[in-house]
GROMACS .gro file of C-alpha atoms in nm:
model
  343
    1UNK     CA    1  -0.265  -1.950  -3.321
    2UNK     CA    2  -0.219  -1.632  -3.190
    3UNK     CA    3  -0.207  -1.546  -2.849
    4UNK     CA    4  -0.525  -1.611  -2.569
    5UNK     CA    5  -0.417  -2.072  -2.599
    6UNK     CA    6  -0.106  -1.929  -2.470
    7UNK     CA    7  -0.202  -1.734  -2.152
    8UNK     CA    8  -0.502  -2.062  -2.113
    9UNK     CA    9  -0.775  -1.800  -2.099
   10UNK     CA   10  -0.629  -1.563  -1.881
   11UNK     CA   11  -0.717  -1.139  -1.987
   12UNK     CA   12  -0.521  -0.994  -2.224
   13UNK     CA   13  -0.380  -0.794  -1.925
   14UNK     CA   14  -0.206  -1.109  -1.823
   15UNK     CA   15   0.006  -1.146  -2.125
   16UNK     CA   16   0.416  -1.029  -2.042
   17UNK     CA   17   0.255  -1.091  -1.670
   18UNK     CA   18   0.264  -1.446  -1.674
   19UNK     CA   19   0.552  -1.697  -1.755
   20UNK     CA   20   0.469  -1.786  -2.179
   21UNK     CA   21   0.506  -2.149  -2.234
   22UNK     CA   22   0.289  -2.295  -2.568
   23UNK     CA   23   0.002  -2.498  -2.473
   24UNK     CA   24  -0.043  -2.801  -2.729
   25UNK     CA   25  -0.350  -2.825  -2.925
   26UNK     CA   26  -0.655  -2.978  -2.720
   27UNK     CA   27  -0.843  -3.084  -3.039
   28UNK     CA   28  -0.640  -3.237  -3.240
   29UNK     CA   29  -0.839  -3.485  -3.453
   30UNK     CA   30  -0.786  -3.487  -3.834
   31UNK     CA   31  -0.964  -3.479  -4.158
   32UNK     CA   32  -0.832  -3.691  -4.414
   33UNK     CA   33  -0.954  -3.861  -4.715
   34UNK     CA   34  -1.028  -4.185  -4.583
   35UNK     CA   35  -1.209  -4.026  -4.291
   36UNK     CA   36  -1.077  -4.224  -4.016
   37UNK     CA   37  -1.142  -3.978  -3.730
   38UNK     CA   38  -1.467  -3.919  -3.847
   39UNK     CA   39  -1.412  -3.612  -4.058
   40UNK     CA   40  -1.370  -3.690  -4.392
   41UNK     CA   41  -1.249  -3.452  -4.670
   42UNK     CA   42  -1.567  -3.356  -4.855
   43UNK     CA   43  -1.621  -3.010  -5.045
   44UNK     CA   44  -1.828  -2.731  -4.864
   45UNK     CA   45  -1.876  -2.891  -4.536
   46UNK     CA   46  -1.636  -2.778  -4.293
   47UNK     CA   47  -1.561  -2.402  -4.262
   48UNK     CA   48  -1.149  -2.179  -4.138
   49UNK     CA   49  -1.229  -1.987  -3.883
   50UNK     CA   50  -0.874  -1.709  -3.886
   51UNK     CA   51  -0.782  -1.425  -3.797
   52UNK     CA   52  -0.527  -1.253  -4.023
   53UNK     CA   53  -0.346  -1.127  -3.752
   54UNK     CA   54  -0.268  -1.429  -3.643
   55UNK     CA   55   0.085  -1.603  -3.788
   56UNK     CA   56  -0.033  -1.983  -3.690
   57UNK     CA   57  -0.348  -1.893  -3.841
   58UNK     CA   58  -0.206  -1.722  -4.153
   59UNK     CA   59  -0.036  -2.067  -4.207
   60UNK     CA   60  -0.272  -2.174  -4.360
   61UNK     CA   61  -0.483  -1.894  -4.556
   62UNK     CA   62  -0.177  -1.923  -4.712
   63UNK     CA   63  -0.212  -2.308  -4.811
   64UNK     CA   64  -0.552  -2.260  -4.892
   65UNK     CA   65  -0.462  -1.981  -5.149
   66UNK     CA   66  -0.205  -2.155  -5.323
   67UNK     CA   67  -0.393  -2.512  -5.364
   68UNK     CA   68  -0.669  -2.293  -5.506
   69UNK     CA   69  -0.897  -2.430  -5.183
   70UNK     CA   70  -1.156  -2.102  -5.117
   71UNK     CA   71  -1.420  -2.290  -5.278
   72UNK     CA   72  -1.392  -2.617  -5.095
   73UNK     CA   73  -1.344  -2.483  -4.787
   74UNK     CA   74  -1.528  -2.139  -4.717
   75UNK     CA   75  -1.333  -1.881  -4.471
   76UNK     CA   76  -1.413  -1.694  -4.167
   77UNK     CA   77  -1.265  -1.377  -4.003
   78UNK     CA   78  -1.226  -1.271  -3.679
   79UNK     CA   79  -1.186  -0.931  -3.563
   80UNK     CA   80  -0.772  -0.895  -3.469
   81UNK     CA   81  -0.914  -0.718  -3.179
   82UNK     CA   82  -1.030  -1.021  -2.942
   83UNK     CA   83  -1.182  -0.976  -2.552
   84UNK     CA   84  -1.177  -1.251  -2.295
   85UNK     CA   85  -1.464  -1.399  -2.482
   86UNK     CA   86  -1.269  -1.520  -2.741
   87UNK     CA   87  -1.206  -1.397  -3.102
   88UNK     CA   88  -1.478  -1.238  -3.249
   89UNK     CA   89  -1.715  -1.160  -3.563
   90UNK     CA   90  -1.725  -0.842  -3.524
   91UNK     CA   91  -1.662  -0.777  -3.895
   92UNK     CA   92  -1.902  -0.952  -4.017
   93UNK     CA   93  -2.267  -0.828  -3.993
   94UNK     CA   94  -2.470  -0.843  -3.669
   95UNK     CA   95  -2.224  -0.934  -3.467
   96UNK     CA   96  -2.233  -1.281  -3.623
   97UNK     CA   97  -2.062  -1.532  -3.864
   98UNK     CA   98  -2.278  -1.575  -4.151
   99UNK     CA   99  -2.231  -1.924  -4.237
  100UNK     CA  100  -2.215  -2.085  -3.824
  101UNK     CA  101  -2.464  -1.846  -3.660
  102UNK     CA  102  -2.229  -1.798  -3.414
  103UNK     CA  103  -2.091  -1.476  -3.229
  104UNK     CA  104  -1.768  -1.574  -3.069
  105UNK     CA  105  -1.604  -1.886  -3.170
  106UNK     CA  106  -1.526  -2.050  -2.803
  107UNK     CA  107  -1.888  -2.123  -2.871
  108UNK     CA  108  -1.812  -2.347  -3.174
  109UNK     CA  109  -1.576  -2.506  -2.914
  110UNK     CA  110  -1.829  -2.529  -2.636
  111UNK     CA  111  -2.024  -2.742  -2.857
  112UNK     CA  112  -1.776  -3.005  -2.874
  113UNK     CA  113  -1.620  -2.993  -2.507
  114UNK     CA  114  -1.854  -2.824  -2.282
  115UNK     CA  115  -1.745  -2.607  -2.032
  116UNK     CA  116  -1.350  -2.639  -2.241
  117UNK     CA  117  -1.129  -2.524  -1.978
  118UNK     CA  118  -0.876  -2.361  -2.243
  119UNK     CA  119  -0.762  -2.133  -2.469
  120UNK     CA  120  -1.014  -2.056  -2.749
  121UNK     CA  121  -0.740  -2.081  -3.029
  122UNK     CA  122  -0.724  -1.982  -3.457
  123UNK     CA  123  -0.716  -2.187  -3.701
  124UNK     CA  124  -0.938  -2.401  -3.615
  125UNK     CA  125  -1.199  -2.620  -3.885
  126UNK     CA  126  -1.522  -2.660  -3.775
  127UNK     CA  127  -1.802  -2.873  -3.847
  128UNK     CA  128  -2.061  -2.679  -4.067
  129UNK     CA  129  -2.313  -2.894  -4.023
  130UNK     CA  130  -2.275  -2.947  -3.639
  131UNK     CA  131  -2.158  -2.614  -3.543
  132UNK     CA  132  -1.861  -2.873  -3.341
  133UNK     CA  133  -1.505  -2.749  -3.357
  134UNK     CA  134  -1.333  -2.991  -3.583
  135UNK     CA  135  -0.964  -2.911  -3.478
  136UNK     CA  136  -0.735  -2.687  -3.342
  137UNK     CA  137  -0.405  -2.830  -3.462
  138UNK     CA  138  -0.207  -2.569  -3.639
  139UNK     CA  139   0.106  -2.791  -3.734
  140UNK     CA  140  -0.120  -3.015  -3.842
  141UNK     CA  141  -0.371  -2.840  -4.004
  142UNK     CA  142  -0.136  -2.743  -4.326
  143UNK     CA  143  -0.016  -3.091  -4.393
  144UNK     CA  144  -0.341  -3.232  -4.445
  145UNK     CA  145  -0.490  -2.960  -4.627
  146UNK     CA  146  -0.197  -2.970  -4.877
  147UNK     CA  147  -0.139  -3.399  -4.906
  148UNK     CA  148  -0.507  -3.534  -4.744
  149UNK     CA  149  -0.728  -3.238  -4.953
  150UNK     CA  150  -0.517  -3.301  -5.271
  151UNK     CA  151  -0.913  -3.420  -5.465
  152UNK     CA  152  -1.015  -3.097  -5.455
  153UNK     CA  153  -0.686  -2.917  -5.506
  154UNK     CA  154  -0.671  -2.697  -5.801
  155UNK     CA  155  -0.563  -2.802  -6.115
  156UNK     CA  156  -0.218  -2.667  -6.135
  157UNK     CA  157  -0.146  -2.697  -5.719
  158UNK     CA  158   0.158  -2.685  -5.594
  159UNK     CA  159   0.347  -3.020  -5.413
  160UNK     CA  160   0.348  -2.825  -5.020
  161UNK     CA  161   0.537  -3.171  -4.876
  162UNK     CA  162   0.649  -3.328  -5.119
  163UNK     CA  163   0.719  -3.713  -4.983
  164UNK     CA  164   1.099  -3.674  -5.068
  165UNK     CA  165   1.169  -3.388  -4.900
  166UNK     CA  166   0.910  -3.474  -4.571
  167UNK     CA  167   1.193  -3.532  -4.352
  168UNK     CA  168   1.455  -3.256  -4.422
  169UNK     CA  169   1.159  -2.964  -4.441
  170UNK     CA  170   1.042  -3.133  -4.084
  171UNK     CA  171   1.428  -3.108  -3.937
  172UNK     CA  172   1.438  -2.768  -4.069
  173UNK     CA  173   1.057  -2.626  -3.940
  174UNK     CA  174   1.099  -2.818  -3.612
  175UNK     CA  175   1.369  -2.563  -3.542
  176UNK     CA  176   1.228  -2.237  -3.701
  177UNK     CA  177   0.960  -2.285  -3.464
  178UNK     CA  178   1.136  -2.308  -3.182
  179UNK     CA  179   1.346  -2.063  -3.232
  180UNK     CA  180   1.201  -1.834  -3.472
  181UNK     CA  181   0.772  -1.873  -3.437
  182UNK     CA  182   0.781  -1.929  -3.086
  183UNK     CA  183   1.108  -1.777  -2.981
  184UNK     CA  184   0.942  -1.379  -3.030
  185UNK     CA  185   0.648  -1.492  -2.834
  186UNK     CA  186   0.920  -1.664  -2.573
  187UNK     CA  187   1.125  -1.325  -2.610
  188UNK     CA  188   0.778  -1.083  -2.598
  189UNK     CA  189   0.682  -1.276  -2.364
  190UNK     CA  190   0.923  -1.341  -2.079
  191UNK     CA  191   0.868  -1.253  -1.766
  192UNK     CA  192   1.253  -1.183  -1.612
  193UNK     CA  193   1.559  -1.062  -1.811
  194UNK     CA  194   1.703  -1.390  -1.807
  195UNK     CA  195   1.445  -1.584  -1.991
  196UNK     CA  196   1.386  -1.249  -2.227
  197UNK     CA  197   1.789  -1.312  -2.312
  198UNK     CA  198   1.755  -1.702  -2.340
  199UNK     CA  199   1.480  -1.654  -2.618
  200UNK     CA  200   1.649  -1.306  -2.792
  201UNK     CA  201   1.977  -1.521  -2.885
  202UNK     CA  202   1.762  -1.837  -2.965
  203UNK     CA  203   1.573  -1.598  -3.227
  204UNK     CA  204   1.879  -1.432  -3.423
  205UNK     CA  205   2.131  -1.754  -3.329
  206UNK     CA  206   1.850  -1.962  -3.628
  207UNK     CA  207   1.826  -1.614  -3.844
  208UNK     CA  208   2.160  -1.608  -3.908
  209UNK     CA  209   2.150  -2.003  -4.035
  210UNK     CA  210   1.869  -1.995  -4.236
  211UNK     CA  211   2.050  -1.620  -4.327
  212UNK     CA  212   2.299  -1.808  -4.490
  213UNK     CA  213   2.113  -2.125  -4.625
  214UNK     CA  214   1.929  -1.889  -4.812
  215UNK     CA  215   2.245  -1.731  -4.923
  216UNK     CA  216   2.287  -1.936  -5.262
  217UNK     CA  217   1.971  -2.099  -5.301
  218UNK     CA  218   1.566  -1.921  -5.349
  219UNK     CA  219   1.390  -2.185  -5.083
  220UNK     CA  220   1.441  -2.355  -4.754
  221UNK     CA  221   1.422  -2.718  -4.933
  222UNK     CA  222   1.434  -2.790  -5.265
  223UNK     CA  223   1.368  -2.525  -5.550
  224UNK     CA  224   1.018  -2.490  -5.464
  225UNK     CA  225   0.806  -2.323  -5.223
  226UNK     CA  226   0.741  -2.563  -5.013
  227UNK     CA  227   0.607  -2.584  -4.608
  228UNK     CA  228   0.902  -2.480  -4.470
  229UNK     CA  229   0.880  -2.136  -4.629
  230UNK     CA  230   0.506  -2.102  -4.566
  231UNK     CA  231   0.598  -2.130  -4.186
  232UNK     CA  232   0.929  -1.922  -4.179
  233UNK     CA  233   0.706  -1.566  -4.417
  234UNK     CA  234   0.436  -1.561  -4.173
  235UNK     CA  235   0.721  -1.468  -3.895
  236UNK     CA  236   0.904  -1.250  -4.091
  237UNK     CA  237   0.645  -1.080  -4.309
  238UNK     CA  238   0.545  -0.941  -3.862
  239UNK     CA  239   0.917  -0.920  -3.755
  240UNK     CA  240   1.007  -0.509  -3.876
  241UNK     CA  241   0.598  -0.404  -3.771
  242UNK     CA  242   0.495  -0.580  -3.480
  243UNK     CA  243   0.811  -0.836  -3.272
  244UNK     CA  244   1.125  -0.574  -3.365
  245UNK     CA  245   1.012  -0.369  -3.103
  246UNK     CA  246   0.692  -0.446  -2.933
  247UNK     CA  247   0.837  -0.851  -2.828
  248UNK     CA  248   1.218  -0.678  -2.818
  249UNK     CA  249   1.345  -0.858  -3.101
  250UNK     CA  250   1.565  -0.544  -3.186
  251UNK     CA  251   1.880  -0.637  -3.341
  252UNK     CA  252   1.814  -0.567  -3.651
  253UNK     CA  253   1.511  -0.559  -3.821
  254UNK     CA  254   1.457  -0.728  -4.163
  255UNK     CA  255   1.522  -0.531  -4.375
  256UNK     CA  256   1.854  -0.427  -4.261
  257UNK     CA  257   1.964  -0.892  -4.370
  258UNK     CA  258   2.025  -0.874  -4.679
  259UNK     CA  259   1.974  -1.207  -4.759
  260UNK     CA  260   1.581  -1.279  -4.521
  261UNK     CA  261   1.523  -0.924  -4.652
  262UNK     CA  262   1.490  -0.992  -4.968
  263UNK     CA  263   1.343  -1.311  -4.938
  264UNK     CA  264   1.050  -1.247  -4.777
  265UNK     CA  265   1.013  -0.962  -5.043
  266UNK     CA  266   1.012  -1.259  -5.322
  267UNK     CA  267   0.698  -1.452  -5.131
  268UNK     CA  268   0.554  -1.175  -5.027
  269UNK     CA  269   0.485  -1.089  -5.415
  270UNK     CA  270   0.450  -1.461  -5.514
  271UNK     CA  271   0.106  -1.496  -5.584
  272UNK     CA  272  -0.089  -1.669  -5.245
  273UNK     CA  273   0.151  -1.531  -4.956
  274UNK     CA  274   0.153  -1.128  -4.992
  275UNK     CA  275  -0.209  -1.106  -5.043
  276UNK     CA  276  -0.369  -1.302  -4.729
  277UNK     CA  277  -0.156  -1.081  -4.528
  278UNK     CA  278  -0.339  -0.747  -4.325
  279UNK     CA  279  -0.053  -0.517  -4.169
  280UNK     CA  280  -0.352  -0.352  -3.993
  281UNK     CA  281  -0.495  -0.675  -3.823
  282UNK     CA  282  -0.122  -0.742  -3.717
  283UNK     CA  283   0.011  -0.400  -3.593
  284UNK     CA  284  -0.408  -0.399  -3.369
  285UNK     CA  285  -0.368  -0.716  -3.268
  286UNK     CA  286  -0.079  -0.733  -3.089
  287UNK     CA  287  -0.039  -0.350  -2.937
  288UNK     CA  288  -0.359  -0.345  -2.866
  289UNK     CA  289  -0.451  -0.721  -2.732
  290UNK     CA  290  -0.146  -0.726  -2.532
  291UNK     CA  291  -0.220  -0.454  -2.251
  292UNK     CA  292   0.038  -0.691  -2.048
  293UNK     CA  293   0.312  -0.596  -2.251
  294UNK     CA  294   0.154  -0.195  -2.388
  295UNK     CA  295   0.012  -0.052  -2.161
  296UNK     CA  296  -0.156   0.223  -2.329
  297UNK     CA  297  -0.274   0.035  -2.625
  298UNK     CA  298  -0.135   0.258  -2.889
  299UNK     CA  299  -0.081   0.154  -3.224
  300UNK     CA  300   0.259   0.299  -3.403
  301UNK     CA  301   0.221   0.365  -3.748
  302UNK     CA  302   0.505   0.280  -3.901
  303UNK     CA  303   0.698   0.121  -4.043
  304UNK     CA  304   0.696   0.199  -4.405
  305UNK     CA  305   0.527  -0.073  -4.572
  306UNK     CA  306   0.644   0.045  -4.947
  307UNK     CA  307   0.994  -0.182  -4.902
  308UNK     CA  308   0.737  -0.533  -4.970
  309UNK     CA  309   0.712  -0.460  -5.329
  310UNK     CA  310   1.083  -0.329  -5.425
  311UNK     CA  311   1.242  -0.530  -5.651
  312UNK     CA  312   1.437  -0.850  -5.506
  313UNK     CA  313   1.655  -0.996  -5.749
  314UNK     CA  314   1.624  -1.399  -5.668
  315UNK     CA  315   1.431  -1.457  -5.902
  316UNK     CA  316   1.865  -1.489  -5.984
  317UNK     CA  317   1.916  -1.805  -5.820
  318UNK     CA  318   1.707  -1.984  -6.037
  319UNK     CA  319   1.447  -2.235  -5.853
  320UNK     CA  320   1.076  -2.221  -5.924
  321UNK     CA  321   0.775  -2.141  -5.742
  322UNK     CA  322   0.525  -2.394  -5.795
  323UNK     CA  323   0.784  -2.624  -5.942
  324UNK     CA  324   0.543  -2.819  -6.267
  325UNK     CA  325   0.242  -2.614  -6.119
  326UNK     CA  326   0.085  -2.269  -6.163
  327UNK     CA  327   0.048  -1.976  -5.926
  328UNK     CA  328  -0.329  -1.979  -5.780
  329UNK     CA  329  -0.622  -1.755  -5.962
  330UNK     CA  330  -0.718  -1.443  -5.814
  331UNK     CA  331  -0.846  -1.361  -5.433
  332UNK     CA  332  -1.201  -1.460  -5.461
  333UNK     CA  333  -1.431  -1.152  -5.381
  334UNK     CA  334  -1.477  -1.068  -5.047
  335UNK     CA  335  -1.167  -1.249  -4.948
  336UNK     CA  336  -0.954  -0.875  -5.073
  337UNK     CA  337  -0.724  -0.682  -4.833
  338UNK     CA  338  -0.830  -0.333  -4.824
  339UNK     CA  339  -0.629  -0.085  -4.994
  340UNK     CA  340  -0.527   0.080  -4.639
  341UNK     CA  341  -0.420  -0.251  -4.502
  342UNK     CA  342  -0.150  -0.301  -4.752
  343UNK     CA  343   0.181  -0.243  -4.950
   0.00000   0.00000   0.00000
């Protein structure tokens, strides 16, 4: 999702200068096994558009990898530096997505709804034959990948949203969304001291609760990786690099909480998580795009990333990362994170 939609299409200079409000996903159609919204699950039909900088889009990247959907759902990666016209495909030859043939993601939005007035957000799923946006519902996309796309999952794919645990997953994920995933943005884009301090308190109150929950169990819900872990990870992996400084969530760094730091490293070192993370894209997006917060657009050199690869010892708590399944295979050609963008 990232930030453009939060500013309702305003320019990059507006971030941090107007009250922050997370907008709802305007296009909430679902791609389902029975095609009830007119979009049936079909290998090769859809294209997932992401920015590796965006925590909301990164959820879909992790789910797609864990479930082995790479060959069924193609991937478009946008430039982390979007301009006021929306996410750009300037990482591709001729500055166009090679499958959709478009230069800006807003073109797929416009095909779906002419003169769409809202922000252009990622993740977005686009129908390749028509070039139309299908959905930008970041909350639902990963749930549907886990459940509606089962027929296309790889052999050994984990159950990321097990039916018996869904109520607990939803409850845990809702608190994390409100206070952590969205809380860091509320702090970072606050326009009053009171709004900032309220969001700051929410972020660290929830992180303390989560840390206590994870003290004696390896994963958030049950003994395997679930949707809840994916949603927490995509914020934690950005915490020290951007949220601690850029968004002023600076009571402590992630690495200063022994439980959360070990938990985050455990997931980072699990195939399907760390191999989707591009720290260069993350830092350049936040520090360059949010000129209302960082008017110089200077990107910090740190932090040192080497700690992400150090032993975490979380395996001592037990748990089975993939349940009865297996790890995902190698990262597909063309989707690897460049060496200079990772530890």
